[in-house]
mmCIF file of C-alpha atoms and ligand atoms in Angstrom:
data_model
loop_
_atom_site.group_PDB
_atom_site.id
_atom_site.type_symbol
_atom_site.label_atom_id
_atom_site.label_comp_id
_atom_site.label_asym_id
_atom_site.label_seq_id
_atom_site.Cartn_x
_atom_site.Cartn_y
_atom_site.Cartn_z
ATOM 1 C CA MET A 361 -17.666 -21.032 18.292
ATOM 2 C CA LYS A 362 -15.336 -22.104 15.470
ATOM 3 C CA SER A 363 -12.464 -24.314 16.004
ATOM 4 C CA ARG A 364 -9.276 -22.822 17.347
ATOM 5 C CA LYS A 365 -5.720 -23.071 15.845
ATOM 6 C CA ASP A 366 -3.459 -25.458 17.785
ATOM 7 C CA ASN A 367 -1.275 -22.765 19.206
ATOM 8 C CA GLY A 368 -3.416 -19.739 18.941
ATOM 9 C CA SER A 369 -6.005 -18.195 21.255
ATOM 10 C CA MET A 370 -8.004 -16.427 18.604
ATOM 11 C CA PRO A 371 -10.918 -18.158 17.108
ATOM 12 C CA ASN A 372 -10.532 -18.443 13.438
ATOM 13 C CA ALA A 373 -13.925 -16.722 12.772
ATOM 14 C CA HIS A 374 -12.580 -13.544 14.501
ATOM 15 C CA LEU A 375 -9.305 -13.711 12.591
ATOM 16 C CA HIS A 376 -11.235 -14.098 9.427
ATOM 17 C CA GLU A 377 -13.293 -10.969 10.284
ATOM 18 C CA LEU A 378 -10.167 -8.969 10.853
ATOM 19 C CA PHE A 379 -8.580 -10.324 7.620
ATOM 20 C CA VAL A 380 -11.569 -9.194 5.613
ATOM 21 C CA ASP A 381 -11.726 -5.781 7.285
ATOM 22 C CA GLU A 382 -7.992 -5.254 6.558
ATOM 23 C CA LEU A 383 -8.478 -6.337 2.942
ATOM 24 C CA ARG A 384 -11.266 -3.750 2.516
ATOM 25 C CA ASP A 385 -9.178 -1.049 4.140
ATOM 26 C CA VAL A 386 -6.182 -1.703 1.882
ATOM 27 C CA LEU A 387 -8.349 -1.972 -1.235
ATOM 28 C CA GLY A 388 -9.754 1.503 -0.387
ATOM 29 C CA ALA A 389 -6.253 2.689 0.407
ATOM 30 C CA GLU A 390 -4.756 1.665 -2.893
ATOM 31 C CA LYS A 391 -7.622 3.260 -4.834
ATOM 32 C CA GLN A 392 -7.115 6.501 -3.029
ATOM 33 C CA LEU A 393 -3.492 6.348 -3.651
ATOM 34 C CA LEU A 394 -3.900 6.325 -7.452
ATOM 35 C CA LYS A 395 -4.916 9.891 -7.458
ATOM 36 C CA GLY A 396 -1.981 10.852 -5.142
ATOM 37 C CA LEU A 397 0.585 9.021 -7.191
ATOM 38 C CA LYS A 398 -0.564 10.873 -10.487
ATOM 39 C CA LYS A 399 -0.105 14.185 -8.703
ATOM 40 C CA MET A 400 3.326 13.267 -7.315
ATOM 41 C CA ALA A 401 4.467 12.138 -10.766
ATOM 42 C CA ASP A 402 3.193 15.414 -12.091
ATOM 43 C CA LYS A 403 5.025 17.589 -9.438
ATOM 44 C CA ALA A 404 8.331 15.635 -9.361
ATOM 45 C CA VAL A 405 11.178 17.473 -10.973
ATOM 46 C CA GLY A 406 13.775 14.732 -11.332
ATOM 47 C CA GLN A 407 13.184 12.333 -14.231
ATOM 48 C CA SER A 408 13.963 9.237 -12.303
ATOM 49 C CA LEU A 409 11.585 10.205 -9.563
ATOM 50 C CA LYS A 410 8.829 11.032 -12.085
ATOM 51 C CA ASP A 411 9.454 7.556 -13.674
ATOM 52 C CA ALA A 412 9.410 5.918 -10.336
ATOM 53 C CA PHE A 413 5.981 7.296 -9.513
ATOM 54 C CA ALA A 414 4.552 6.428 -12.810
ATOM 55 C CA SER A 415 5.667 2.885 -12.557
ATOM 56 C CA HIS A 416 4.272 2.571 -9.072
ATOM 57 C CA TYR A 417 0.984 3.907 -10.500
ATOM 58 C CA THR A 418 0.931 0.893 -12.920
ATOM 59 C CA GLU A 419 2.000 -1.471 -10.074
ATOM 60 C CA THR A 420 -0.864 0.013 -7.828
ATOM 61 C CA GLU A 421 -3.293 -0.895 -10.540
ATOM 62 C CA GLU A 422 -1.938 -4.396 -10.648
ATOM 63 C CA GLN A 423 -2.201 -4.529 -6.817
ATOM 64 C CA ILE A 424 -5.909 -3.553 -6.999
ATOM 65 C CA ASP A 425 -6.454 -6.466 -9.401
ATOM 66 C CA ARG A 426 -4.550 -8.715 -7.039
ATOM 67 C CA LEU A 427 -6.635 -7.787 -4.139
ATOM 68 C CA LYS A 428 -9.724 -8.622 -6.232
ATOM 69 C CA GLN A 429 -8.326 -12.040 -6.769
ATOM 70 C CA VAL A 430 -7.708 -12.313 -2.990
ATOM 71 C CA PHE A 431 -11.314 -11.626 -2.315
ATOM 72 C CA ALA A 432 -12.399 -14.110 -5.037
ATOM 73 C CA SER A 433 -10.017 -16.713 -3.621
ATOM 74 C CA ILE A 434 -12.045 -16.694 -0.357
ATOM 75 C CA ASP A 435 -15.374 -16.386 -2.129
ATOM 76 C CA LEU A 436 -16.046 -12.823 -1.335
ATOM 77 C CA THR A 437 -17.035 -9.899 -3.599
ATOM 78 C CA ALA A 438 -14.271 -7.259 -3.573
ATOM 79 C CA ARG A 439 -15.297 -4.250 -1.686
ATOM 80 C CA GLY A 440 -13.221 -1.484 -0.407
ATOM 81 C CA LYS A 441 -13.699 1.089 2.445
ATOM 82 C CA LYS A 442 -12.311 4.512 2.991
ATOM 83 C CA CYS A 443 -8.877 4.174 4.495
ATOM 84 C CA LYS A 444 -8.485 7.041 7.037
ATOM 85 C CA ALA A 445 -4.667 6.649 7.384
ATOM 86 C CA MET A 446 -4.192 6.915 3.652
ATOM 87 C CA GLU A 447 -6.525 9.939 3.473
ATOM 88 C CA GLY A 448 -4.230 11.661 6.232
ATOM 89 C CA LEU A 449 -0.938 10.569 4.527
ATOM 90 C CA LEU A 450 -2.309 12.015 1.242
ATOM 91 C CA ASN A 451 -3.386 15.223 2.887
ATOM 92 C CA GLU A 452 0.020 15.708 4.320
ATOM 93 C CA ALA A 453 1.580 14.996 0.917
ATOM 94 C CA GLU A 454 -0.733 17.550 -0.636
ATOM 95 C CA GLU A 455 0.383 20.123 2.038
ATOM 96 C CA ILE A 456 4.090 19.464 1.487
ATOM 97 C CA MET A 457 3.783 19.820 -2.173
ATOM 98 C CA GLU A 458 2.192 23.259 -1.754
ATOM 99 C CA GLU A 459 4.758 24.167 0.792
ATOM 100 C CA PHE A 460 7.746 23.109 -1.257
ATOM 101 C CA GLU A 461 6.450 24.166 -4.723
ATOM 102 C CA GLY A 462 9.176 25.597 -6.732
ATOM 103 C CA ASP A 463 11.717 24.771 -3.955
ATOM 104 C CA GLU A 464 14.927 22.843 -4.623
ATOM 105 C CA ALA A 465 13.860 20.371 -1.841
ATOM 106 C CA LEU A 466 10.488 19.486 -3.491
ATOM 107 C CA ASP A 467 11.666 16.014 -4.696
ATOM 108 C CA ALA A 468 13.149 15.213 -1.309
ATOM 109 C CA ALA A 469 9.845 16.190 0.242
ATOM 110 C CA LEU A 470 7.905 14.054 -2.199
ATOM 111 C CA ILE A 471 10.148 11.096 -1.477
ATOM 112 C CA ALA A 472 9.482 11.500 2.262
ATOM 113 C CA ALA A 473 5.687 11.671 1.723
ATOM 114 C CA ALA A 474 5.795 8.609 -0.652
ATOM 115 C CA GLN A 475 7.967 6.573 1.721
ATOM 116 C CA LYS A 476 5.386 7.195 4.667
ATOM 117 C CA VAL A 477 2.761 5.720 2.213
ATOM 118 C CA GLU A 478 4.809 2.689 1.361
ATOM 119 C CA HIS A 479 5.618 1.984 5.131
ATOM 120 C CA TYR A 480 1.890 2.140 5.886
ATOM 121 C CA GLU A 481 1.296 -0.392 2.932
ATOM 122 C CA ILE A 482 4.177 -2.587 4.143
ATOM 123 C CA ALA A 483 2.791 -2.870 7.586
ATOM 124 C CA THR A 484 -0.737 -3.644 6.271
ATOM 125 C CA TYR A 485 0.389 -6.212 3.646
ATOM 126 C CA GLY A 486 2.760 -7.763 6.240
ATOM 127 C CA CYS A 487 -0.137 -8.305 8.688
ATOM 128 C CA LEU A 488 -2.359 -9.720 5.836
ATOM 129 C CA VAL A 489 0.351 -12.151 4.827
ATOM 130 C CA THR A 490 0.587 -13.403 8.535
ATOM 131 C CA TYR A 491 -3.299 -13.770 8.636
ATOM 132 C CA ALA A 492 -3.480 -15.618 5.368
ATOM 133 C CA THR A 493 -0.712 -17.954 6.536
ATOM 134 C CA LEU A 494 -2.447 -18.571 9.999
ATOM 135 C CA MET A 495 -5.739 -19.397 8.216
ATOM 136 C CA GLU A 496 -3.913 -21.443 5.550
ATOM 137 C CA HIS A 497 -5.414 -19.282 2.632
ATOM 138 C CA GLU A 498 -2.530 -20.408 0.378
ATOM 139 C CA GLU A 499 -3.555 -18.505 -2.869
ATOM 140 C CA ALA A 500 -4.283 -15.378 -0.910
ATOM 141 C CA ARG A 501 -0.959 -15.558 0.848
ATOM 142 C CA GLY A 502 0.866 -15.800 -2.434
ATOM 143 C CA LEU A 503 -0.923 -12.862 -3.837
ATOM 144 C CA LEU A 504 -0.416 -10.668 -0.868
ATOM 145 C CA GLN A 505 3.248 -11.666 -0.664
ATOM 146 C CA THR A 506 3.777 -10.491 -4.228
ATOM 147 C CA THR A 507 2.323 -7.112 -3.419
ATOM 148 C CA LEU A 508 4.265 -6.803 -0.127
ATOM 149 C CA ASP A 509 7.541 -7.411 -2.205
ATOM 150 C CA GLN A 510 6.394 -4.758 -4.665
ATOM 151 C CA GLU A 511 6.013 -2.217 -1.816
ATOM 152 C CA LYS A 512 9.294 -3.046 -0.296
ATOM 153 C CA GLU A 513 10.980 -2.767 -3.623
ATOM 154 C CA THR A 514 9.375 0.673 -4.148
ATOM 155 C CA ASP A 515 10.497 1.876 -0.830
ATOM 156 C CA SER A 516 14.064 0.863 -1.634
ATOM 157 C CA LYS A 517 13.956 2.478 -4.955
ATOM 158 C CA LEU A 518 12.848 5.665 -3.402
ATOM 159 C CA THR A 519 15.715 5.524 -0.849
ATOM 160 C CA GLU A 520 18.035 5.028 -3.864
ATOM 161 C CA ILE A 521 16.786 8.007 -5.704
ATOM 162 C CA ALA A 522 17.002 10.126 -2.564
ATOM 163 C CA MET A 523 20.584 9.146 -2.002
ATOM 164 C CA SER A 524 21.578 9.675 -5.669
ATOM 165 C CA GLU A 525 20.111 12.850 -6.540
ATOM 166 C CA SER A 526 17.119 14.623 -4.938
ATOM 167 C CA ASN A 527 18.659 15.081 -1.499
ATOM 168 C CA VAL A 528 22.124 15.992 -2.999
ATOM 169 C CA ALA A 529 20.404 18.640 -5.249
ATOM 170 C CA ALA A 530 18.651 19.936 -2.178
HETATM 171 FE FE1 FE B 2015 0.151 -0.432 -2.918
HETATM 172 FE FE1 FE B 2016 -6.160 2.049 6.632
HETATM 173 FE FE1 FE B 2017 2.781 1.308 -2.715
#
């Protein structure tokens, strides 16, 4: 059995396993999201919402690169796995896009779907930052924190857009 952290009850080896599993899940999730963001940018009516989705698409590509750097920093090959939660969130987004197609509330509906995605990502990266901190993976922690900040920023931006136009128009 590997050494334990001073104050923790979980052996480091188990935390490492969980860390890697969550990394693979979120890498898969980010890749799945690329397609969804493209579709949401296409469907959005308001220009600021379109732009927000387009710029988060670019950020998501950066986040995928950052995850590859995280894997490299702990001497592992980057490998993703299918994230079932993201699959479900994107299925719902798809459903809502069809349901509100041509409706005044379409943008508001897109924002709701996108914010559910961002909150899932925030929860995941928040946990990953905690694990990296506990295991003293400094480089990984910094990279994951950068992405966490980007997801939070995106969530706030979506709220701002909802407050300023989409929801008012609806
Ligand atoms: Fe992301
Ligand atoms: Fe997942
Ligand atoms: Fe995101």
